[in-house]
CSV table of N, CA and C in Angstrom, one decimal:
chain,number,residue,atom,x,y,z
A,222,MET,N,127.2,106.3,-141.8
A,222,MET,CA,126.6,106.3,-140.5
A,222,MET,C,125.3,106.9,-140.5
A,223,THR,N,124.4,106.4,-139.6
A,223,THR,CA,123.1,106.9,-139.5
A,223,THR,C,123.1,108.3,-138.8
A,224,ARG,N,122.3,109.1,-139.1
A,224,ARG,CA,122.3,110.5,-138.4
A,224,ARG,C,121.8,110.3,-137.1
A,225,GLY,N,122.6,111.0,-136.2
A,225,GLY,CA,122.3,110.9,-134.7
A,225,GLY,C,123.0,109.8,-134.0
A,226,HIS,N,123.7,109.0,-134.7
A,226,HIS,CA,124.4,107.8,-134.1
A,226,HIS,C,125.9,108.1,-134.1
A,227,SER,N,126.6,107.4,-133.2
A,227,SER,CA,128.0,107.4,-133.3
A,227,SER,C,128.7,106.1,-133.6
A,228,SER,N,129.8,106.1,-134.0
A,228,SER,CA,130.6,105.0,-134.5
A,228,SER,C,132.0,105.0,-134.0
A,229,LEU,N,132.4,103.7,-133.7
A,229,LEU,CA,133.8,103.7,-133.2
A,229,LEU,C,134.8,103.3,-134.5
A,230,ILE,N,134.1,102.9,-135.5
A,230,ILE,CA,134.9,102.7,-136.7
A,230,ILE,C,134.3,103.2,-137.9
A,231,GLY,N,135.1,103.8,-138.8
A,231,GLY,CA,134.7,104.4,-140.1
A,231,GLY,C,135.6,104.1,-141.1
A,232,ILE,N,135.1,104.1,-142.3
A,232,ILE,CA,136.0,103.9,-143.6
A,232,ILE,C,135.6,104.9,-144.5
A,233,GLY,N,136.8,105.4,-145.2
A,233,GLY,CA,136.5,106.4,-146.4
A,233,GLY,C,137.2,105.7,-147.6
A,234,CYS,N,136.6,105.8,-148.7
A,234,CYS,CA,137.2,105.2,-149.9
A,234,CYS,C,137.1,106.1,-151.1
A,235,ILE,N,138.0,106.1,-152.0
A,235,ILE,CA,138.1,106.9,-153.2
A,235,ILE,C,137.8,105.9,-154.3
A,236,ILE,N,136.7,106.2,-155.2
A,236,ILE,CA,136.3,105.2,-156.2
A,236,ILE,C,136.4,106.0,-157.6
A,237,ASP,N,136.9,105.5,-158.4
A,237,ASP,CA,137.0,106.1,-159.8
A,237,ASP,C,135.7,106.1,-160.4
A,238,THR,N,135.1,107.3,-160.8
A,238,THR,CA,133.6,107.3,-161.2
A,238,THR,C,133.5,106.7,-162.6
A,239,LEU,N,134.5,106.6,-163.4
A,239,LEU,CA,134.3,106.0,-164.7
A,239,LEU,C,134.5,104.4,-164.7
A,240,THR,N,135.3,103.9,-163.9
A,240,THR,CA,135.6,102.4,-163.8
A,240,THR,C,135.0,101.8,-162.7
A,241,GLY,N,134.7,102.5,-161.6
A,241,GLY,CA,134.1,101.9,-160.5
A,241,GLY,C,135.2,101.2,-159.5
A,242,LEU,N,136.5,101.4,-160.0
A,242,LEU,CA,137.6,100.7,-159.2
A,242,LEU,C,137.8,101.5,-157.9
A,243,VAL,N,138.1,100.9,-156.9
A,243,VAL,CA,138.5,101.4,-155.6
A,243,VAL,C,140.0,101.8,-155.7
A,244,LEU,N,140.3,103.1,-155.7
A,244,LEU,CA,141.6,103.6,-155.8
A,244,LEU,C,142.4,103.6,-154.4
A,245,ASP,N,141.6,103.9,-153.4
A,245,ASP,CA,142.1,104.0,-152.0
A,245,ASP,C,141.1,103.9,-151.1
A,246,ALA,N,141.6,103.5,-149.8
A,246,ALA,CA,140.7,103.4,-148.7
A,246,ALA,C,141.4,103.6,-147.5
A,247,HIS,N,140.7,104.1,-146.5
A,247,HIS,CA,141.3,104.3,-145.1
A,247,HIS,C,140.3,104.0,-144.1
A,248,VAL,N,140.8,103.3,-143.1
A,248,VAL,CA,139.9,102.8,-141.9
A,248,VAL,C,140.3,103.7,-140.8
A,249,LEU,N,139.4,104.1,-140.0
A,249,LEU,CA,139.7,104.9,-138.9
A,249,LEU,C,139.0,104.2,-137.7
A,250,SER,N,139.7,104.0,-136.6
A,250,SER,CA,139.3,103.2,-135.5
A,250,SER,C,139.4,103.8,-134.2
A,251,GLN,N,138.5,104.0,-133.4
A,251,GLN,CA,138.6,104.5,-132.0
A,251,GLN,C,138.6,103.3,-131.0
A,252,HIS,N,138.6,102.0,-131.5
A,252,HIS,CA,138.5,100.9,-130.6
A,252,HIS,C,139.4,99.8,-131.1
A,253,CYS,N,140.0,99.2,-130.0
A,253,CYS,CA,140.9,98.0,-130.3
A,253,CYS,C,140.4,96.9,-129.4
A,254,GLN,N,140.1,95.8,-130.0
A,254,GLN,CA,139.5,94.6,-129.2
A,254,GLN,C,140.7,94.1,-128.4
A,255,THR,N,141.9,94.0,-128.9
A,255,THR,CA,142.9,93.5,-128.0
A,255,THR,C,143.2,94.3,-126.9
A,256,CYS,N,143.3,95.6,-127.0
A,256,CYS,CA,143.6,96.5,-125.9
A,256,CYS,C,142.5,96.3,-124.9
A,257,ALA,N,141.2,96.4,-125.4
A,257,ALA,CA,139.9,96.3,-124.5
A,257,ALA,C,139.9,95.1,-123.6
A,258,THR,N,140.3,93.9,-124.4
A,258,THR,CA,140.3,92.5,-123.7
A,258,THR,C,141.5,92.5,-122.6
A,259,SER,N,142.7,93.0,-123.0
A,259,SER,CA,143.8,92.9,-122.1
A,259,SER,C,143.5,94.0,-120.9
A,260,GLY,N,143.1,95.0,-121.2
A,260,GLY,CA,142.8,96.2,-120.3
A,260,GLY,C,141.8,95.6,-119.2
A,261,GLU,N,140.7,95.1,-119.7
A,261,GLU,CA,139.7,94.5,-118.8
A,261,GLU,C,140.4,93.5,-117.8
A,262,TRP,N,141.3,92.6,-118.3
A,262,TRP,CA,141.9,91.7,-117.4
A,262,TRP,C,142.8,92.4,-116.3
A,263,VAL,N,143.6,93.5,-116.8
A,263,VAL,CA,144.4,94.2,-115.9
A,263,VAL,C,143.5,94.9,-114.9
A,264,LYS,N,142.4,95.6,-115.3
A,264,LYS,CA,141.5,96.3,-114.6
A,264,LYS,C,140.8,95.3,-113.4
A,265,ARG,N,140.4,94.1,-113.8
A,265,ARG,CA,139.8,93.2,-113.0
A,265,ARG,C,140.9,92.6,-112.0
A,266,GLU,N,142.0,92.2,-112.4
A,266,GLU,CA,143.0,91.4,-111.6
A,266,GLU,C,143.7,92.4,-110.7
A,267,THR,N,144.2,93.6,-111.2
A,267,THR,CA,145.0,94.5,-110.4
A,267,THR,C,144.6,95.9,-110.6
A,268,PRO,N,143.4,96.4,-110.0
A,268,PRO,CA,142.8,97.7,-110.4
A,268,PRO,C,143.8,98.7,-110.2
A,269,HIS,N,144.7,98.6,-109.1
A,269,HIS,CA,145.6,99.8,-108.7
A,269,HIS,C,146.7,99.9,-109.8
A,270,ARG,N,146.9,99.0,-110.6
A,270,ARG,CA,147.8,99.2,-111.7
A,270,ARG,C,147.2,99.4,-113.2
A,271,TYR,N,145.9,99.5,-113.2
A,271,TYR,CA,145.2,99.7,-114.5
A,271,TYR,C,145.6,101.2,-115.2
A,272,GLU,N,145.7,102.2,-114.3
A,272,GLU,CA,146.1,103.5,-114.8
A,272,GLU,C,147.6,103.4,-115.5
A,273,GLN,N,148.5,102.8,-114.7
A,273,GLN,CA,149.8,102.6,-115.1
A,273,GLN,C,149.7,101.8,-116.5
A,274,TRP,N,149.0,100.8,-116.6
A,274,TRP,CA,148.9,99.9,-117.8
A,274,TRP,C,148.4,100.8,-118.9
A,275,LEU,N,147.4,101.5,-118.7
A,275,LEU,CA,147.0,102.4,-119.8
A,275,LEU,C,148.0,103.4,-120.3
A,276,ALA,N,148.8,103.9,-119.6
A,276,ALA,CA,149.8,104.9,-120.1
A,276,ALA,C,150.9,104.1,-120.7
A,277,GLN,N,151.2,102.9,-120.3
A,277,GLN,CA,152.3,102.2,-121.0
A,277,GLN,C,152.0,101.4,-122.2
A,278,ASN,N,150.7,101.4,-122.5
A,278,ASN,CA,150.3,100.4,-123.4
A,278,ASN,C,149.6,100.9,-124.7
A,279,PRO,N,150.3,101.5,-125.6
A,279,PRO,CA,149.8,101.4,-126.9
A,279,PRO,C,150.3,100.0,-127.2
A,280,GLN,N,149.6,98.9,-127.3
A,280,GLN,CA,150.0,97.6,-127.5
A,280,GLN,C,150.4,97.4,-129.0
A,281,GLU,N,151.3,96.5,-129.1
A,281,GLU,CA,151.6,96.1,-130.6
A,281,GLU,C,150.4,95.5,-131.2
A,282,GLY,N,150.1,96.2,-132.5
A,282,GLY,CA,148.9,95.6,-133.2
A,282,GLY,C,147.7,96.3,-132.8
A,283,CYS,N,147.8,97.4,-132.0
A,283,CYS,CA,146.6,98.2,-131.5
A,283,CYS,C,146.0,98.8,-132.9
A,284,SER,N,144.8,98.6,-133.0
A,284,SER,CA,144.0,99.3,-134.1
A,284,SER,C,143.5,100.6,-134.0
A,285,VAL,N,143.8,101.2,-132.7
A,285,VAL,CA,143.2,102.7,-132.7
A,285,VAL,C,144.1,103.6,-133.4
A,286,ASN,N,143.5,104.3,-134.4
A,286,ASN,CA,144.3,105.3,-135.2
A,286,ASN,C,143.7,106.6,-135.3
A,287,TYR,N,142.6,106.8,-134.4
A,287,TYR,CA,141.8,108.0,-134.6
A,287,TYR,C,141.3,108.4,-133.2
A,288,LYS,N,141.3,109.6,-132.8
A,288,LYS,CA,140.8,110.1,-131.6
A,288,LYS,C,140.0,111.4,-132.0
A,289,GLY,N,138.7,111.4,-131.8
A,289,GLY,CA,137.9,112.4,-132.1
A,289,GLY,C,136.4,112.0,-132.3
A,290,SER,N,135.5,112.9,-132.8
A,290,SER,CA,134.1,112.6,-132.9
A,290,SER,C,134.0,111.8,-134.1
A,291,SER,N,133.0,110.9,-134.1
A,291,SER,CA,132.6,110.0,-135.3
A,291,SER,C,132.3,110.9,-136.4
A,292,GLU,N,131.6,112.0,-136.3
A,292,GLU,CA,131.2,112.9,-137.3
A,292,GLU,C,132.3,113.4,-138.1
A,293,MET,N,133.5,113.4,-137.5
A,293,MET,CA,134.6,114.1,-138.2
A,293,MET,C,135.6,112.9,-138.8
A,294,MET,N,135.1,111.7,-138.8
A,294,MET,CA,135.8,110.6,-139.4
A,294,MET,C,136.0,110.8,-141.0
A,295,GLU,N,134.8,111.1,-141.5
A,295,GLU,CA,134.8,111.2,-143.1
A,295,GLU,C,135.8,112.3,-143.4
A,296,PRO,N,135.8,113.5,-142.8
A,296,PRO,CA,136.8,114.6,-143.3
A,296,PRO,C,138.3,114.1,-143.1
A,297,GLU,N,138.5,113.4,-142.0
A,297,GLU,CA,139.8,113.0,-141.5
A,297,GLU,C,140.2,111.9,-142.7
A,298,ALA,N,139.4,111.0,-143.0
A,298,ALA,CA,139.8,109.9,-144.0
A,298,ALA,C,140.0,110.6,-145.3
A,299,ALA,N,139.2,111.5,-145.7
A,299,ALA,CA,139.4,112.2,-147.0
A,299,ALA,C,140.8,113.1,-147.0
A,300,GLU,N,141.2,113.6,-145.9
A,300,GLU,CA,142.4,114.4,-145.8
A,300,GLU,C,143.6,113.4,-146.0
A,301,VAL,N,143.5,112.3,-145.3
A,301,VAL,CA,144.6,111.4,-145.4
A,301,VAL,C,144.7,110.9,-146.8
A,302,MET,N,143.6,110.4,-147.5
A,302,MET,CA,143.8,109.9,-148.8
A,302,MET,C,144.1,110.9,-149.8
A,303,TRP,N,143.6,112.1,-149.6
A,303,TRP,CA,144.1,113.1,-150.7
A,303,TRP,C,145.6,113.5,-150.5
A,304,LYS,N,146.2,113.5,-149.3
A,304,LYS,CA,147.5,113.8,-149.0
A,304,LYS,C,148.5,112.7,-149.7
A,305,ARG,N,148.0,111.4,-149.7
A,305,ARG,CA,148.9,110.4,-150.2
A,305,ARG,C,148.6,110.0,-151.7
A,306,SER,N,147.8,110.8,-152.3
A,306,SER,CA,147.4,110.3,-153.7
A,306,SER,C,148.5,110.4,-154.6
A,307,LEU,N,149.4,111.4,-154.5
A,307,LEU,CA,150.5,111.6,-155.5
A,307,LEU,C,151.5,110.3,-155.3
A,308,GLU,N,151.8,110.3,-154.0
A,308,GLU,CA,152.8,109.2,-153.6
A,308,GLU,C,152.4,107.8,-153.9
A,309,LEU,N,151.0,107.6,-153.6
A,309,LEU,CA,150.5,106.1,-153.8
A,309,LEU,C,150.3,105.8,-155.3
A,310,HIS,N,149.7,106.8,-155.9
A,310,HIS,CA,149.3,106.4,-157.3
A,310,HIS,C,149.6,107.4,-158.3
A,311,ASN,N,150.4,108.4,-158.0
A,311,ASN,CA,150.9,109.5,-159.0
A,311,ASN,C,149.6,110.1,-159.6
A,312,ILE,N,148.6,110.2,-158.8
A,312,ILE,CA,147.2,110.7,-159.4
A,312,ILE,C,146.8,112.0,-158.5
A,313,ARG,N,146.2,112.9,-159.1
A,313,ARG,CA,145.6,114.1,-158.5
A,313,ARG,C,144.1,113.9,-158.6
A,314,TYR,N,143.5,113.8,-157.4
A,314,TYR,CA,142.0,113.7,-157.4
A,314,TYR,C,141.5,115.2,-157.4
A,315,THR,N,140.7,115.6,-158.5
A,315,THR,CA,140.4,117.0,-158.7
A,315,THR,C,138.8,117.1,-158.6
A,316,THR,N,138.1,116.1,-158.5
A,316,THR,CA,136.7,116.1,-158.3
A,316,THR,C,136.3,115.4,-157.2
A,317,PHE,N,135.5,116.0,-156.2
A,317,PHE,CA,135.1,115.3,-155.0
A,317,PHE,C,133.5,115.1,-155.1
A,318,VAL,N,133.2,113.8,-155.3
A,318,VAL,CA,131.8,113.4,-155.4
A,318,VAL,C,131.2,113.0,-154.1
A,319,GLY,N,130.4,113.8,-153.3
A,319,GLY,CA,130.0,113.6,-152.0
A,319,GLY,C,128.5,113.4,-151.8
A,320,ASP,N,128.2,113.4,-150.5
A,320,ASP,CA,126.8,113.2,-150.0
A,320,ASP,C,126.1,114.5,-149.7
A,321,GLY,N,126.7,115.7,-149.9
A,321,GLY,CA,126.0,116.9,-149.6
A,321,GLY,C,126.6,117.5,-148.4
A,322,ASP,N,127.2,116.6,-147.5
A,322,ASP,CA,127.9,117.3,-146.5
A,322,ASP,C,129.2,117.8,-146.8
A,323,SER,N,129.4,119.1,-146.6
A,323,SER,CA,130.6,119.6,-147.2
A,323,SER,C,131.8,119.7,-146.2
A,324,LYS,N,131.7,119.1,-145.1
A,324,LYS,CA,132.9,119.0,-144.1
A,324,LYS,C,133.9,118.3,-144.8
A,325,ALA,N,134.0,117.3,-145.4
A,325,ALA,CA,135.1,116.5,-145.9
A,325,ALA,C,135.7,117.3,-147.2
A,326,HIS,N,134.7,117.7,-148.0
A,326,HIS,CA,135.2,118.6,-149.2
A,326,HIS,C,136.0,119.8,-148.7
A,327,ASP,N,135.4,120.4,-147.8
A,327,ASP,CA,136.0,121.7,-147.2
A,327,ASP,C,137.4,121.5,-146.6
A,328,ARG,N,137.6,120.3,-145.9
A,328,ARG,CA,138.8,120.0,-145.3
A,328,ARG,C,139.9,119.8,-146.4
A,329,VAL,N,139.5,119.1,-147.5
A,329,VAL,CA,140.4,118.7,-148.6
A,329,VAL,C,140.8,120.0,-149.1
A,330,VAL,N,139.8,120.9,-149.4
A,330,VAL,CA,140.1,122.2,-150.1
A,330,VAL,C,141.1,123.0,-149.3
A,331,ARG,N,140.8,123.0,-148.0
A,331,ARG,CA,141.6,123.9,-147.1
A,331,ARG,C,143.1,123.3,-147.1
A,332,GLN,N,143.1,122.1,-147.1
A,332,GLN,CA,144.6,121.4,-146.9
A,332,GLN,C,145.4,121.7,-148.3
A,333,LYS,N,144.8,122.0,-149.4
A,333,LYS,CA,145.5,122.3,-150.7
A,333,LYS,C,146.6,121.2,-151.0
A,334,PRO,N,146.2,120.0,-151.1
A,334,PRO,CA,147.2,118.9,-151.3
A,334,PRO,C,148.0,119.0,-152.5
A,335,TYR,N,147.6,119.7,-153.5
A,335,TYR,CA,148.4,119.8,-154.8
A,335,TYR,C,148.9,121.2,-155.1
A,336,GLY,N,148.8,122.0,-154.1
A,336,GLY,CA,149.2,123.4,-154.1
A,336,GLY,C,148.0,124.5,-154.5
A,337,GLU,N,148.4,125.7,-154.6
A,337,GLU,CA,147.4,126.6,-154.8
A,337,GLU,C,146.7,126.7,-156.1
A,338,ASP,N,147.4,126.2,-157.2
A,338,ASP,CA,146.9,126.3,-158.4
A,338,ASP,C,145.8,125.1,-158.8
A,339,VAL,N,145.7,124.1,-158.1
A,339,VAL,CA,144.8,123.0,-158.5
A,339,VAL,C,143.5,123.2,-157.7
A,340,GLU,N,142.4,123.2,-158.3
A,340,GLU,CA,141.2,123.4,-157.7
A,340,GLU,C,140.6,121.9,-157.5
A,341,ILE,N,139.9,121.8,-156.3
A,341,ILE,CA,139.2,120.4,-156.2
A,341,ILE,C,137.7,120.8,-156.2
A,342,ARG,N,137.1,120.4,-157.2
A,342,ARG,CA,135.6,120.7,-157.5
A,342,ARG,C,134.7,119.6,-156.6
A,343,LYS,N,133.5,120.2,-156.3
A,343,LYS,CA,132.6,119.3,-155.6
A,343,LYS,C,131.5,119.1,-156.4
A,344,GLU,N,131.1,117.8,-156.6
A,344,GLU,CA,130.0,117.3,-157.3
A,344,GLU,C,129.0,116.6,-156.4
A,345,GLU,N,127.8,116.5,-156.5
A,345,GLU,CA,126.8,115.8,-155.8
A,345,GLU,C,126.5,114.4,-156.2
A,346,CYS,N,126.5,113.5,-155.3
A,346,CYS,CA,126.1,112.1,-155.7
A,346,CYS,C,124.6,112.1,-156.0
A,347,MET,N,124.2,111.7,-157.1
A,347,MET,CA,123.0,111.6,-157.6
A,347,MET,C,121.9,110.9,-156.6
A,348,ASN,N,122.5,109.8,-156.0
A,348,ASN,CA,121.5,109.1,-155.0
A,348,ASN,C,121.2,110.0,-153.8
A,349,HIS,N,122.2,110.8,-153.5
A,349,HIS,CA,121.8,111.8,-152.3
A,349,HIS,C,121.0,112.8,-152.7
A,350,VAL,N,121.1,113.4,-153.9
A,350,VAL,CA,120.3,114.5,-154.5
A,350,VAL,C,119.0,113.9,-154.6
A,351,GLU,N,118.8,112.7,-155.3
A,351,GLU,CA,117.5,112.2,-155.4
A,351,GLU,C,116.7,112.0,-154.0
A,352,LYS,N,117.5,111.5,-152.9
A,352,LYS,CA,116.8,111.2,-151.8
A,352,LYS,C,116.4,112.5,-151.1
A,353,ARG,N,117.3,113.6,-151.1
A,353,ARG,CA,116.7,114.8,-150.6
A,353,ARG,C,115.6,115.5,-151.4
A,354,MET,N,115.5,115.3,-152.7
A,354,MET,CA,114.4,115.7,-153.5
A,354,MET,C,113.1,115.1,-153.2
A,355,GLY,N,113.3,113.7,-153.0
A,355,GLY,CA,112.2,112.9,-152.7
A,355,GLY,C,111.6,113.3,-151.3
A,356,THR,N,112.3,113.5,-150.4
A,356,THR,CA,112.0,114.1,-149.0
A,356,THR,C,111.2,115.3,-149.2
A,357,ALA,N,111.8,116.2,-150.0
A,357,ALA,CA,111.2,117.6,-150.1
A,357,ALA,C,110.0,117.6,-150.7
A,358,LEU,N,109.7,116.7,-151.8
A,358,LEU,CA,108.5,116.6,-152.4
A,358,LEU,C,107.5,115.9,-151.5
A,359,ARG,N,107.8,115.0,-150.8
A,359,ARG,CA,106.8,114.2,-149.8
A,359,ARG,C,106.3,115.2,-148.8
A,360,ASN,N,107.3,116.1,-148.3
A,360,ASN,CA,107.0,117.0,-147.3
A,360,ASN,C,105.9,118.1,-147.9
A,361,LEU,N,106.2,118.4,-149.2
A,361,LEU,CA,105.3,119.5,-149.9
A,361,LEU,C,103.8,118.8,-150.0
A,362,VAL,N,103.8,117.6,-150.4
A,362,VAL,CA,102.5,116.8,-150.5
A,362,VAL,C,101.8,116.8,-149.1
A,363,GLN,N,102.5,116.6,-148.1
A,363,GLN,CA,101.8,116.6,-146.9
A,363,GLN,C,101.4,117.9,-146.5
A,364,ASP,N,102.1,118.8,-146.7
A,364,ASP,CA,101.8,120.4,-146.5
A,364,ASP,C,100.4,120.7,-147.2
A,365,CYS,N,100.5,120.4,-148.5
A,365,CYS,CA,99.4,120.7,-149.3
A,365,CYS,C,98.0,119.9,-148.9
A,366,LYS,N,98.3,118.7,-148.5
A,366,LYS,CA,97.2,118.0,-147.9
A,366,LYS,C,96.5,118.6,-146.7
A,367,LYS,N,97.4,119.1,-145.8
A,367,LYS,CA,97.0,119.8,-144.5
A,367,LYS,C,96.2,121.0,-144.9
A,368,ARG,N,96.6,121.7,-146.0
A,368,ARG,CA,95.9,123.0,-146.3
A,368,ARG,C,94.7,122.8,-147.2
A,369,GLY,N,94.5,121.5,-147.6
A,369,GLY,CA,93.4,121.3,-148.4
A,369,GLY,C,93.5,121.6,-149.8
A,370,ILE,N,94.8,121.7,-150.3
A,370,ILE,CA,95.0,122.0,-151.6
A,370,ILE,C,94.9,120.8,-152.5
A,371,LEU,N,95.3,119.6,-152.0
A,371,LEU,CA,95.3,118.3,-152.6
A,371,LEU,C,94.0,117.5,-152.3
């Protein structure tokens, strides 16, 4: 997700760093097109029944499975996938490679999915480190040019 934007749908995935295989993925959605379409019809045709319809209809097949801010989708997806890793694959994920935002890692560590004795380490994704380093260097060059050093 781009900084400063919000999203109605998010996906988190766990990828094996050695093989590149996707081990697990979880989609979070705050929007359901079926509900939105049906709801609009009810609202348009019988406005006085719309609130009642909303209360009664988590529709079959509704794809809404998350309520919250879009910035918390990544931590939520991480928590869900870490919790089910033993059941799904009989695997313990012990290294978290992330984008530098520690919310997802912090949430997984706080949940202690494998008990008190198993540490979940955090490593930085090289692409994100490189991006931050490049930005810092470009800013330094601009600052030096303004001061007349370069």
